[in-house]
């Protein structure tokens, strides 16, 4: 499975992770300052050192409609604090595809401003629970404030990385994530952590950017930045192989909408065997 790309050439994994953390910290601060969702997504799709002031996807297409709050229904948006909606920077709506049920325990990897955790908490109800894990203090502060505004009591936001989840083995029934796994510099470790924290019979419902199989890592880097969720994306075949290697069954990757040519917002589903 691909774990790096030409976009990260010359950078250590820690440097890449810090670049991602810094960009998302800036996004959280911008939301607190009143920035809207469209402005945040424009910011994340721009990489100053290689693209000037234009989108890295400039010659290949636009990502504006492929990311953010527009991917959530009006009912979902209306039920949450405005700051949670504004901080939505994903490429899908994993809570809509994870088939969440009352009483389940849910984990959101890279929970950001908390939109998917808060929506999950509503779906699983008072007998269920929703965790969020994020490495960015500013996003955690924003998410906790949003939970307080929403009156959500069955949620907890934990500081940590998605490569080292701060939860015990077999502690959740469902893992979701919204356009975050592509940002990891160690995707096999992320997938193994998902497998570890799931109960037997547990499942995943993940939204991510996924490349068509014919695109090389170099092709992906040409279409956009790593921090903008493009250069670090896995191909469909790489995703399926990684899930299988970790032990998942019934894995599928379904393209939903094109982010840039040859790269798509996608739904990834799989289950941990019950035996």
PDB file of C-alpha atoms in Angstrom:
ATOM      1  CA  UNK A   1       0.000   0.000   0.000  1.00  0.00           C
ATOM      2  CA  UNK A   2       1.260   3.487  -0.830  1.00  0.00           C
ATOM      3  CA  UNK A   3       2.124   5.487   2.285  1.00  0.00           C
ATOM      4  CA  UNK A   4       3.876   8.522   0.766  1.00  0.00           C
ATOM      5  CA  UNK A   5       3.878  10.536  -2.420  1.00  0.00           C
ATOM      6  CA  UNK A   6       6.086  12.874  -4.456  1.00  0.00           C
ATOM      7  CA  UNK A   7       4.335  15.696  -2.600  1.00  0.00           C
ATOM      8  CA  UNK A   8       6.237  14.621   0.539  1.00  0.00           C
ATOM      9  CA  UNK A   9       9.644  14.207  -1.100  1.00  0.00           C
ATOM     10  CA  UNK A  10      12.377  15.606   1.141  1.00  0.00           C
ATOM     11  CA  UNK A  11      10.049  15.755   4.155  1.00  0.00           C
ATOM     12  CA  UNK A  12      10.016  13.421   7.117  1.00  0.00           C
ATOM     13  CA  UNK A  13       6.703  11.922   8.233  1.00  0.00           C
ATOM     14  CA  UNK A  14       6.764  14.216  11.267  1.00  0.00           C
ATOM     15  CA  UNK A  15       7.200  17.256   9.013  1.00  0.00           C
ATOM     16  CA  UNK A  16       4.256  16.219   6.850  1.00  0.00           C
ATOM     17  CA  UNK A  17       2.109  15.604   9.926  1.00  0.00           C
ATOM     18  CA  UNK A  18       3.041  19.023  11.308  1.00  0.00           C
ATOM     19  CA  UNK A  19       2.114  20.685   8.013  1.00  0.00           C
ATOM     20  CA  UNK A  20      -1.303  19.039   8.146  1.00  0.00           C
ATOM     21  CA  UNK A  21      -1.753  19.928  11.835  1.00  0.00           C
ATOM     22  CA  UNK A  22      -0.799  23.552  11.209  1.00  0.00           C
ATOM     23  CA  UNK A  23      -3.224  23.976   8.308  1.00  0.00           C
ATOM     24  CA  UNK A  24      -6.137  22.537  10.259  1.00  0.00           C
ATOM     25  CA  UNK A  25      -5.252  24.575  13.330  1.00  0.00           C
ATOM     26  CA  UNK A  26      -5.458  27.662  11.131  1.00  0.00           C
ATOM     27  CA  UNK A  27      -8.844  26.491   9.865  1.00  0.00           C
ATOM     28  CA  UNK A  28     -10.185  26.083  13.416  1.00  0.00           C
ATOM     29  CA  UNK A  29      -8.943  29.525  14.366  1.00  0.00           C
ATOM     30  CA  UNK A  30     -10.584  30.966  11.272  1.00  0.00           C
ATOM     31  CA  UNK A  31     -13.951  29.412  12.219  1.00  0.00           C
ATOM     32  CA  UNK A  32     -13.734  30.935  15.687  1.00  0.00           C
ATOM     33  CA  UNK A  33     -13.040  34.245  13.937  1.00  0.00           C
ATOM     34  CA  UNK A  34     -16.199  33.921  11.861  1.00  0.00           C
ATOM     35  CA  UNK A  35     -14.930  32.388   8.601  1.00  0.00           C
ATOM     36  CA  UNK A  36     -17.447  30.468   6.506  1.00  0.00           C
ATOM     37  CA  UNK A  37     -17.165  26.977   5.113  1.00  0.00           C
ATOM     38  CA  UNK A  38     -16.376  27.997   1.524  1.00  0.00           C
ATOM     39  CA  UNK A  39     -13.489  30.205   2.622  1.00  0.00           C
ATOM     40  CA  UNK A  40     -11.980  27.404   4.716  1.00  0.00           C
ATOM     41  CA  UNK A  41     -12.071  24.903   1.883  1.00  0.00           C
ATOM     42  CA  UNK A  42     -10.501  27.424  -0.494  1.00  0.00           C
ATOM     43  CA  UNK A  43      -7.712  27.882   2.036  1.00  0.00           C
ATOM     44  CA  UNK A  44      -7.006  24.166   2.357  1.00  0.00           C
ATOM     45  CA  UNK A  45      -6.953  23.623  -1.398  1.00  0.00           C
ATOM     46  CA  UNK A  46      -4.238  26.276  -1.822  1.00  0.00           C
ATOM     47  CA  UNK A  47      -0.579  25.547  -1.180  1.00  0.00           C
ATOM     48  CA  UNK A  48       1.441  28.744  -1.215  1.00  0.00           C
ATOM     49  CA  UNK A  49       4.885  27.292  -1.861  1.00  0.00           C
ATOM     50  CA  UNK A  50       3.967  25.482  -5.066  1.00  0.00           C
ATOM     51  CA  UNK A  51       0.798  27.071  -6.384  1.00  0.00           C
ATOM     52  CA  UNK A  52       1.030  30.762  -5.582  1.00  0.00           C
ATOM     53  CA  UNK A  53      -2.443  32.022  -4.813  1.00  0.00           C
ATOM     54  CA  UNK A  54      -4.373  29.589  -6.998  1.00  0.00           C
ATOM     55  CA  UNK A  55      -5.706  26.139  -6.321  1.00  0.00           C
ATOM     56  CA  UNK A  56      -3.270  23.288  -6.875  1.00  0.00           C
ATOM     57  CA  UNK A  57      -6.033  21.748  -8.911  1.00  0.00           C
ATOM     58  CA  UNK A  58      -6.295  24.803 -11.112  1.00  0.00           C
ATOM     59  CA  UNK A  59      -5.515  23.277 -14.485  1.00  0.00           C
ATOM     60  CA  UNK A  60      -7.243  19.995 -13.780  1.00  0.00           C
ATOM     61  CA  UNK A  61     -10.627  21.005 -12.365  1.00  0.00           C
ATOM     62  CA  UNK A  62     -12.225  22.446  -9.277  1.00  0.00           C
ATOM     63  CA  UNK A  63     -12.619  20.892  -5.871  1.00  0.00           C
ATOM     64  CA  UNK A  64     -14.981  23.529  -4.483  1.00  0.00           C
ATOM     65  CA  UNK A  65     -18.136  21.405  -4.753  1.00  0.00           C
ATOM     66  CA  UNK A  66     -16.399  18.174  -3.712  1.00  0.00           C
ATOM     67  CA  UNK A  67     -15.596  19.169  -0.134  1.00  0.00           C
ATOM     68  CA  UNK A  68     -17.374  20.720   2.812  1.00  0.00           C
ATOM     69  CA  UNK A  69     -20.804  21.426   4.236  1.00  0.00           C
ATOM     70  CA  UNK A  70     -22.578  21.176   0.871  1.00  0.00           C
ATOM     71  CA  UNK A  71     -22.305  17.387   1.216  1.00  0.00           C
ATOM     72  CA  UNK A  72     -24.663  17.417   4.220  1.00  0.00           C
ATOM     73  CA  UNK A  73     -28.425  17.715   3.993  1.00  0.00           C
ATOM     74  CA  UNK A  74     -30.153  20.852   5.196  1.00  0.00           C
ATOM     75  CA  UNK A  75     -31.742  18.955   8.112  1.00  0.00           C
ATOM     76  CA  UNK A  76     -28.317  17.845   9.356  1.00  0.00           C
ATOM     77  CA  UNK A  77     -26.926  21.362   9.054  1.00  0.00           C
ATOM     78  CA  UNK A  78     -29.889  22.920  10.823  1.00  0.00           C
ATOM     79  CA  UNK A  79     -29.550  20.558  13.793  1.00  0.00           C
ATOM     80  CA  UNK A  80     -25.996  21.652  14.636  1.00  0.00           C
ATOM     81  CA  UNK A  81     -24.158  24.779  15.786  1.00  0.00           C
ATOM     82  CA  UNK A  82     -23.130  27.015  12.874  1.00  0.00           C
ATOM     83  CA  UNK A  83     -19.470  26.612  13.856  1.00  0.00           C
ATOM     84  CA  UNK A  84     -19.648  22.832  13.474  1.00  0.00           C
ATOM     85  CA  UNK A  85     -21.047  23.232   9.962  1.00  0.00           C
ATOM     86  CA  UNK A  86     -18.502  25.909   9.058  1.00  0.00           C
ATOM     87  CA  UNK A  87     -15.646  23.618  10.143  1.00  0.00           C
ATOM     88  CA  UNK A  88     -16.790  20.757   7.889  1.00  0.00           C
ATOM     89  CA  UNK A  89     -13.840  20.047   5.599  1.00  0.00           C
ATOM     90  CA  UNK A  90     -14.598  16.503   4.467  1.00  0.00           C
ATOM     91  CA  UNK A  91     -15.476  14.874   1.158  1.00  0.00           C
ATOM     92  CA  UNK A  92     -18.654  13.079   2.190  1.00  0.00           C
ATOM     93  CA  UNK A  93     -21.147  12.381   4.956  1.00  0.00           C
ATOM     94  CA  UNK A  94     -20.048   9.138   6.633  1.00  0.00           C
ATOM     95  CA  UNK A  95     -22.858   9.188   9.180  1.00  0.00           C
ATOM     96  CA  UNK A  96     -25.318   8.836   6.303  1.00  0.00           C
ATOM     97  CA  UNK A  97     -23.699   5.615   5.037  1.00  0.00           C
ATOM     98  CA  UNK A  98     -22.603   3.934   8.287  1.00  0.00           C
ATOM     99  CA  UNK A  99     -26.151   2.758   9.114  1.00  0.00           C
ATOM    100  CA  UNK A 100     -25.778   3.815  12.742  1.00  0.00           C
ATOM    101  CA  UNK A 101     -28.180   2.245  15.218  1.00  0.00           C
ATOM    102  CA  UNK A 102     -29.414   3.145  18.672  1.00  0.00           C
ATOM    103  CA  UNK A 103     -27.026   2.098  21.420  1.00  0.00           C
ATOM    104  CA  UNK A 104     -23.914   1.742  19.252  1.00  0.00           C
ATOM    105  CA  UNK A 105     -20.500   3.146  20.107  1.00  0.00           C
ATOM    106  CA  UNK A 106     -18.975   5.138  17.268  1.00  0.00           C
ATOM    107  CA  UNK A 107     -15.478   6.494  16.675  1.00  0.00           C
ATOM    108  CA  UNK A 108     -14.722   9.313  14.242  1.00  0.00           C
ATOM    109  CA  UNK A 109     -11.078   9.472  13.137  1.00  0.00           C
ATOM    110  CA  UNK A 110      -9.913  13.038  12.566  1.00  0.00           C
ATOM    111  CA  UNK A 111     -13.026  14.558  14.086  1.00  0.00           C
ATOM    112  CA  UNK A 112     -12.143  18.204  13.418  1.00  0.00           C
ATOM    113  CA  UNK A 113     -14.862  20.615  14.505  1.00  0.00           C
ATOM    114  CA  UNK A 114     -17.087  17.727  15.542  1.00  0.00           C
ATOM    115  CA  UNK A 115     -19.827  17.655  12.902  1.00  0.00           C
ATOM    116  CA  UNK A 116     -19.747  13.878  12.346  1.00  0.00           C
ATOM    117  CA  UNK A 117     -19.427  13.093  16.067  1.00  0.00           C
ATOM    118  CA  UNK A 118     -22.443  15.254  16.878  1.00  0.00           C
ATOM    119  CA  UNK A 119     -24.506  13.742  14.060  1.00  0.00           C
ATOM    120  CA  UNK A 120     -23.462  10.245  15.192  1.00  0.00           C
ATOM    121  CA  UNK A 121     -24.450  11.031  18.778  1.00  0.00           C
ATOM    122  CA  UNK A 122     -27.936  11.995  17.600  1.00  0.00           C
ATOM    123  CA  UNK A 123     -28.279   8.772  15.600  1.00  0.00           C
ATOM    124  CA  UNK A 124     -27.110   6.374  18.321  1.00  0.00           C
ATOM    125  CA  UNK A 125     -29.186   8.136  20.949  1.00  0.00           C
ATOM    126  CA  UNK A 126     -28.719   8.383  24.707  1.00  0.00           C
ATOM    127  CA  UNK A 127     -27.868   4.685  25.044  1.00  0.00           C
ATOM    128  CA  UNK A 128     -25.034   5.040  22.508  1.00  0.00           C
ATOM    129  CA  UNK A 129     -21.818   7.032  22.522  1.00  0.00           C
ATOM    130  CA  UNK A 130     -19.669   8.878  19.990  1.00  0.00           C
ATOM    131  CA  UNK A 131     -15.920   9.470  20.283  1.00  0.00           C
ATOM    132  CA  UNK A 132     -13.825  11.829  18.207  1.00  0.00           C
ATOM    133  CA  UNK A 133     -10.038  11.663  17.870  1.00  0.00           C
ATOM    134  CA  UNK A 134      -8.015  14.576  16.547  1.00  0.00           C
ATOM    135  CA  UNK A 135      -4.399  15.682  16.888  1.00  0.00           C
ATOM    136  CA  UNK A 136      -5.094  19.429  16.664  1.00  0.00           C
ATOM    137  CA  UNK A 137      -5.737  21.263  19.936  1.00  0.00           C
ATOM    138  CA  UNK A 138      -7.556  24.086  18.177  1.00  0.00           C
ATOM    139  CA  UNK A 139      -9.978  21.667  16.514  1.00  0.00           C
ATOM    140  CA  UNK A 140     -10.544  19.814  19.791  1.00  0.00           C
ATOM    141  CA  UNK A 141     -11.364  23.087  21.548  1.00  0.00           C
ATOM    142  CA  UNK A 142     -13.791  23.987  18.768  1.00  0.00           C
ATOM    143  CA  UNK A 143     -15.420  20.530  18.826  1.00  0.00           C
ATOM    144  CA  UNK A 144     -15.903  20.601  22.591  1.00  0.00           C
ATOM    145  CA  UNK A 145     -17.450  24.055  22.371  1.00  0.00           C
ATOM    146  CA  UNK A 146     -19.769  22.832  19.621  1.00  0.00           C
ATOM    147  CA  UNK A 147     -20.800  19.834  21.736  1.00  0.00           C
ATOM    148  CA  UNK A 148     -21.681  22.158  24.595  1.00  0.00           C
ATOM    149  CA  UNK A 149     -23.747  24.379  22.291  1.00  0.00           C
ATOM    150  CA  UNK A 150     -25.524  21.319  20.892  1.00  0.00           C
ATOM    151  CA  UNK A 151     -26.249  19.977  24.379  1.00  0.00           C
ATOM    152  CA  UNK A 152     -24.600  16.658  23.473  1.00  0.00           C
ATOM    153  CA  UNK A 153     -23.759  14.587  26.545  1.00  0.00           C
ATOM    154  CA  UNK A 154     -22.951  11.251  24.896  1.00  0.00           C
ATOM    155  CA  UNK A 155     -19.748  12.455  23.202  1.00  0.00           C
ATOM    156  CA  UNK A 156     -16.061  12.679  24.048  1.00  0.00           C
ATOM    157  CA  UNK A 157     -13.238  14.267  22.066  1.00  0.00           C
ATOM    158  CA  UNK A 158      -9.787  12.752  22.595  1.00  0.00           C
ATOM    159  CA  UNK A 159      -6.396  14.075  21.587  1.00  0.00           C
ATOM    160  CA  UNK A 160      -4.395  11.594  19.534  1.00  0.00           C
ATOM    161  CA  UNK A 161      -3.357  10.549  16.077  1.00  0.00           C
ATOM    162  CA  UNK A 162      -5.268   8.192  13.843  1.00  0.00           C
ATOM    163  CA  UNK A 163      -2.150   5.994  13.732  1.00  0.00           C
ATOM    164  CA  UNK A 164      -2.273   5.536  17.523  1.00  0.00           C
ATOM    165  CA  UNK A 165      -5.892   5.732  18.678  1.00  0.00           C
ATOM    166  CA  UNK A 166      -6.245   6.391  22.438  1.00  0.00           C
ATOM    167  CA  UNK A 167      -8.936   3.748  22.976  1.00  0.00           C
ATOM    168  CA  UNK A 168      -8.663   0.101  24.128  1.00  0.00           C
ATOM    169  CA  UNK A 169      -9.084  -2.960  21.940  1.00  0.00           C
ATOM    170  CA  UNK A 170     -12.618  -3.864  20.822  1.00  0.00           C
ATOM    171  CA  UNK A 171     -14.105  -0.691  22.299  1.00  0.00           C
ATOM    172  CA  UNK A 172     -16.357   0.572  19.461  1.00  0.00           C
ATOM    173  CA  UNK A 173     -18.930  -0.914  17.112  1.00  0.00           C
ATOM    174  CA  UNK A 174     -18.434   1.448  14.176  1.00  0.00           C
ATOM    175  CA  UNK A 175     -15.537   3.551  12.886  1.00  0.00           C
ATOM    176  CA  UNK A 176     -16.207   6.494  10.607  1.00  0.00           C
ATOM    177  CA  UNK A 177     -13.892   9.082   9.101  1.00  0.00           C
ATOM    178  CA  UNK A 178     -14.378  11.953   6.701  1.00  0.00           C
ATOM    179  CA  UNK A 179     -11.544  12.671   4.272  1.00  0.00           C
ATOM    180  CA  UNK A 180      -8.780  12.164   6.832  1.00  0.00           C
ATOM    181  CA  UNK A 181      -7.126   8.816   6.094  1.00  0.00           C
ATOM    182  CA  UNK A 182      -5.670  10.260   2.883  1.00  0.00           C
ATOM    183  CA  UNK A 183      -3.767  12.727   5.099  1.00  0.00           C
ATOM    184  CA  UNK A 184      -1.959  10.007   7.045  1.00  0.00           C
ATOM    185  CA  UNK A 185       1.673   9.225   6.313  1.00  0.00           C
ATOM    186  CA  UNK A 186       1.212   5.637   7.580  1.00  0.00           C
ATOM    187  CA  UNK A 187      -2.054   4.319   6.185  1.00  0.00           C
ATOM    188  CA  UNK A 188      -1.413   0.614   7.007  1.00  0.00           C
ATOM    189  CA  UNK A 189      -1.052   1.630  10.669  1.00  0.00           C
ATOM    190  CA  UNK A 190      -4.324   3.561  10.517  1.00  0.00           C
ATOM    191  CA  UNK A 191      -6.179   0.582   9.095  1.00  0.00           C
ATOM    192  CA  UNK A 192      -4.665  -1.777  11.674  1.00  0.00           C
ATOM    193  CA  UNK A 193      -5.740   0.624  14.446  1.00  0.00           C
ATOM    194  CA  UNK A 194      -9.282   0.678  13.069  1.00  0.00           C
ATOM    195  CA  UNK A 195      -9.302  -3.122  13.155  1.00  0.00           C
ATOM    196  CA  UNK A 196      -7.926  -3.157  16.709  1.00  0.00           C
ATOM    197  CA  UNK A 197     -10.521  -0.842  18.255  1.00  0.00           C
ATOM    198  CA  UNK A 198     -13.506  -2.467  16.533  1.00  0.00           C
ATOM    199  CA  UNK A 199     -15.483  -5.160  18.298  1.00  0.00           C
ATOM    200  CA  UNK A 200     -15.786  -8.505  16.465  1.00  0.00           C
ATOM    201  CA  UNK A 201     -18.492  -7.985  13.863  1.00  0.00           C
ATOM    202  CA  UNK A 202     -17.878  -4.229  13.883  1.00  0.00           C
ATOM    203  CA  UNK A 203     -17.818  -2.206  10.694  1.00  0.00           C
ATOM    204  CA  UNK A 204     -16.478   0.887   9.002  1.00  0.00           C
ATOM    205  CA  UNK A 205     -18.242   3.600   7.024  1.00  0.00           C
ATOM    206  CA  UNK A 206     -15.570   5.946   5.734  1.00  0.00           C
ATOM    207  CA  UNK A 207     -15.608   8.843   3.297  1.00  0.00           C
ATOM    208  CA  UNK A 208     -12.272   9.551   1.619  1.00  0.00           C
ATOM    209  CA  UNK A 209     -10.686  10.704  -1.613  1.00  0.00           C
ATOM    210  CA  UNK A 210      -9.688   7.676  -3.706  1.00  0.00           C
ATOM    211  CA  UNK A 211      -7.791   7.576  -6.999  1.00  0.00           C
ATOM    212  CA  UNK A 212      -8.602   5.486 -10.030  1.00  0.00           C
ATOM    213  CA  UNK A 213      -6.161   2.594 -10.288  1.00  0.00           C
ATOM    214  CA  UNK A 214      -4.372   3.891 -13.363  1.00  0.00           C
ATOM    215  CA  UNK A 215      -3.120   7.024 -11.593  1.00  0.00           C
ATOM    216  CA  UNK A 216       0.412   6.783 -10.241  1.00  0.00           C
ATOM    217  CA  UNK A 217       1.436   8.605  -7.046  1.00  0.00           C
ATOM    218  CA  UNK A 218       3.063  11.195  -9.319  1.00  0.00           C
ATOM    219  CA  UNK A 219      -0.221  11.673 -11.176  1.00  0.00           C
ATOM    220  CA  UNK A 220      -2.036  12.226  -7.887  1.00  0.00           C
ATOM    221  CA  UNK A 221       0.495  14.799  -6.702  1.00  0.00           C
ATOM    222  CA  UNK A 222       0.057  16.739  -9.941  1.00  0.00           C
ATOM    223  CA  UNK A 223      -3.686  17.070  -9.250  1.00  0.00           C
ATOM    224  CA  UNK A 224      -3.453  18.707  -5.843  1.00  0.00           C
ATOM    225  CA  UNK A 225      -1.690  19.102  -2.541  1.00  0.00           C
ATOM    226  CA  UNK A 226      -1.220  16.597   0.268  1.00  0.00           C
ATOM    227  CA  UNK A 227      -2.844  18.859   2.846  1.00  0.00           C
ATOM    228  CA  UNK A 228      -5.662  19.489   0.356  1.00  0.00           C
ATOM    229  CA  UNK A 229      -6.551  15.763   0.487  1.00  0.00           C
ATOM    230  CA  UNK A 230      -5.428  14.922  -3.055  1.00  0.00           C
ATOM    231  CA  UNK A 231      -1.750  13.914  -3.286  1.00  0.00           C
ATOM    232  CA  UNK A 232      -1.893  11.420  -0.413  1.00  0.00           C
ATOM    233  CA  UNK A 233      -4.963   9.531  -1.622  1.00  0.00           C
ATOM    234  CA  UNK A 234      -4.844   5.767  -2.120  1.00  0.00           C
ATOM    235  CA  UNK A 235      -6.111   4.098  -5.268  1.00  0.00           C
ATOM    236  CA  UNK A 236      -9.149   1.841  -5.079  1.00  0.00           C
ATOM    237  CA  UNK A 237      -6.952  -1.277  -5.421  1.00  0.00           C
ATOM    238  CA  UNK A 238      -4.571  -0.044  -2.710  1.00  0.00           C
ATOM    239  CA  UNK A 239      -7.464   0.598  -0.337  1.00  0.00           C
ATOM    240  CA  UNK A 240      -8.960  -2.844  -0.869  1.00  0.00           C
ATOM    241  CA  UNK A 241      -5.577  -4.517  -0.482  1.00  0.00           C
ATOM    242  CA  UNK A 242      -4.887  -2.637   2.744  1.00  0.00           C
ATOM    243  CA  UNK A 243      -8.234  -3.580   4.258  1.00  0.00           C
ATOM    244  CA  UNK A 244      -7.754  -7.214   3.314  1.00  0.00           C
ATOM    245  CA  UNK A 245      -4.231  -7.296   4.738  1.00  0.00           C
ATOM    246  CA  UNK A 246      -5.549  -5.999   8.078  1.00  0.00           C
ATOM    247  CA  UNK A 247      -8.150  -8.764   8.234  1.00  0.00           C
ATOM    248  CA  UNK A 248     -11.312  -6.969   7.082  1.00  0.00           C
ATOM    249  CA  UNK A 249     -13.941  -8.774   5.005  1.00  0.00           C
ATOM    250  CA  UNK A 250     -16.670  -7.651   2.611  1.00  0.00           C
ATOM    251  CA  UNK A 251     -14.650  -4.570   1.679  1.00  0.00           C
ATOM    252  CA  UNK A 252     -15.909  -2.227  -1.018  1.00  0.00           C
ATOM    253  CA  UNK A 253     -14.947   1.180  -2.393  1.00  0.00           C
ATOM    254  CA  UNK A 254     -17.772   3.075  -4.082  1.00  0.00           C
ATOM    255  CA  UNK A 255     -17.024   6.270  -6.002  1.00  0.00           C
ATOM    256  CA  UNK A 256     -19.645   8.969  -5.366  1.00  0.00           C
ATOM    257  CA  UNK A 257     -18.420  12.159  -7.052  1.00  0.00           C
ATOM    258  CA  UNK A 258     -15.322  13.371  -8.852  1.00  0.00           C
ATOM    259  CA  UNK A 259     -13.061  15.695  -6.874  1.00  0.00           C
ATOM    260  CA  UNK A 260     -10.526  16.222  -9.660  1.00  0.00           C
ATOM    261  CA  UNK A 261     -10.030  14.201 -12.861  1.00  0.00           C
ATOM    262  CA  UNK A 262      -9.432  10.557 -12.004  1.00  0.00           C
ATOM    263  CA  UNK A 263      -9.902  11.087  -8.257  1.00  0.00           C
ATOM    264  CA  UNK A 264     -13.185  10.738  -6.438  1.00  0.00           C
ATOM    265  CA  UNK A 265     -14.984  11.213  -3.194  1.00  0.00           C
ATOM    266  CA  UNK A 266     -15.720   7.645  -2.161  1.00  0.00           C
ATOM    267  CA  UNK A 267     -17.478   5.526   0.427  1.00  0.00           C
ATOM    268  CA  UNK A 268     -15.406   2.721   1.932  1.00  0.00           C
ATOM    269  CA  UNK A 269     -17.178  -0.081   3.773  1.00  0.00           C
ATOM    270  CA  UNK A 270     -15.823  -3.238   5.408  1.00  0.00           C
ATOM    271  CA  UNK A 271     -16.433  -5.466   8.427  1.00  0.00           C
ATOM    272  CA  UNK A 272     -14.329  -7.133  11.078  1.00  0.00           C
ATOM    273  CA  UNK A 273     -15.090 -10.862  11.224  1.00  0.00           C
ATOM    274  CA  UNK A 274     -17.320 -11.793  14.133  1.00  0.00           C
ATOM    275  CA  UNK A 275     -15.425 -14.971  14.960  1.00  0.00           C
TER     276      UNK A 275
END
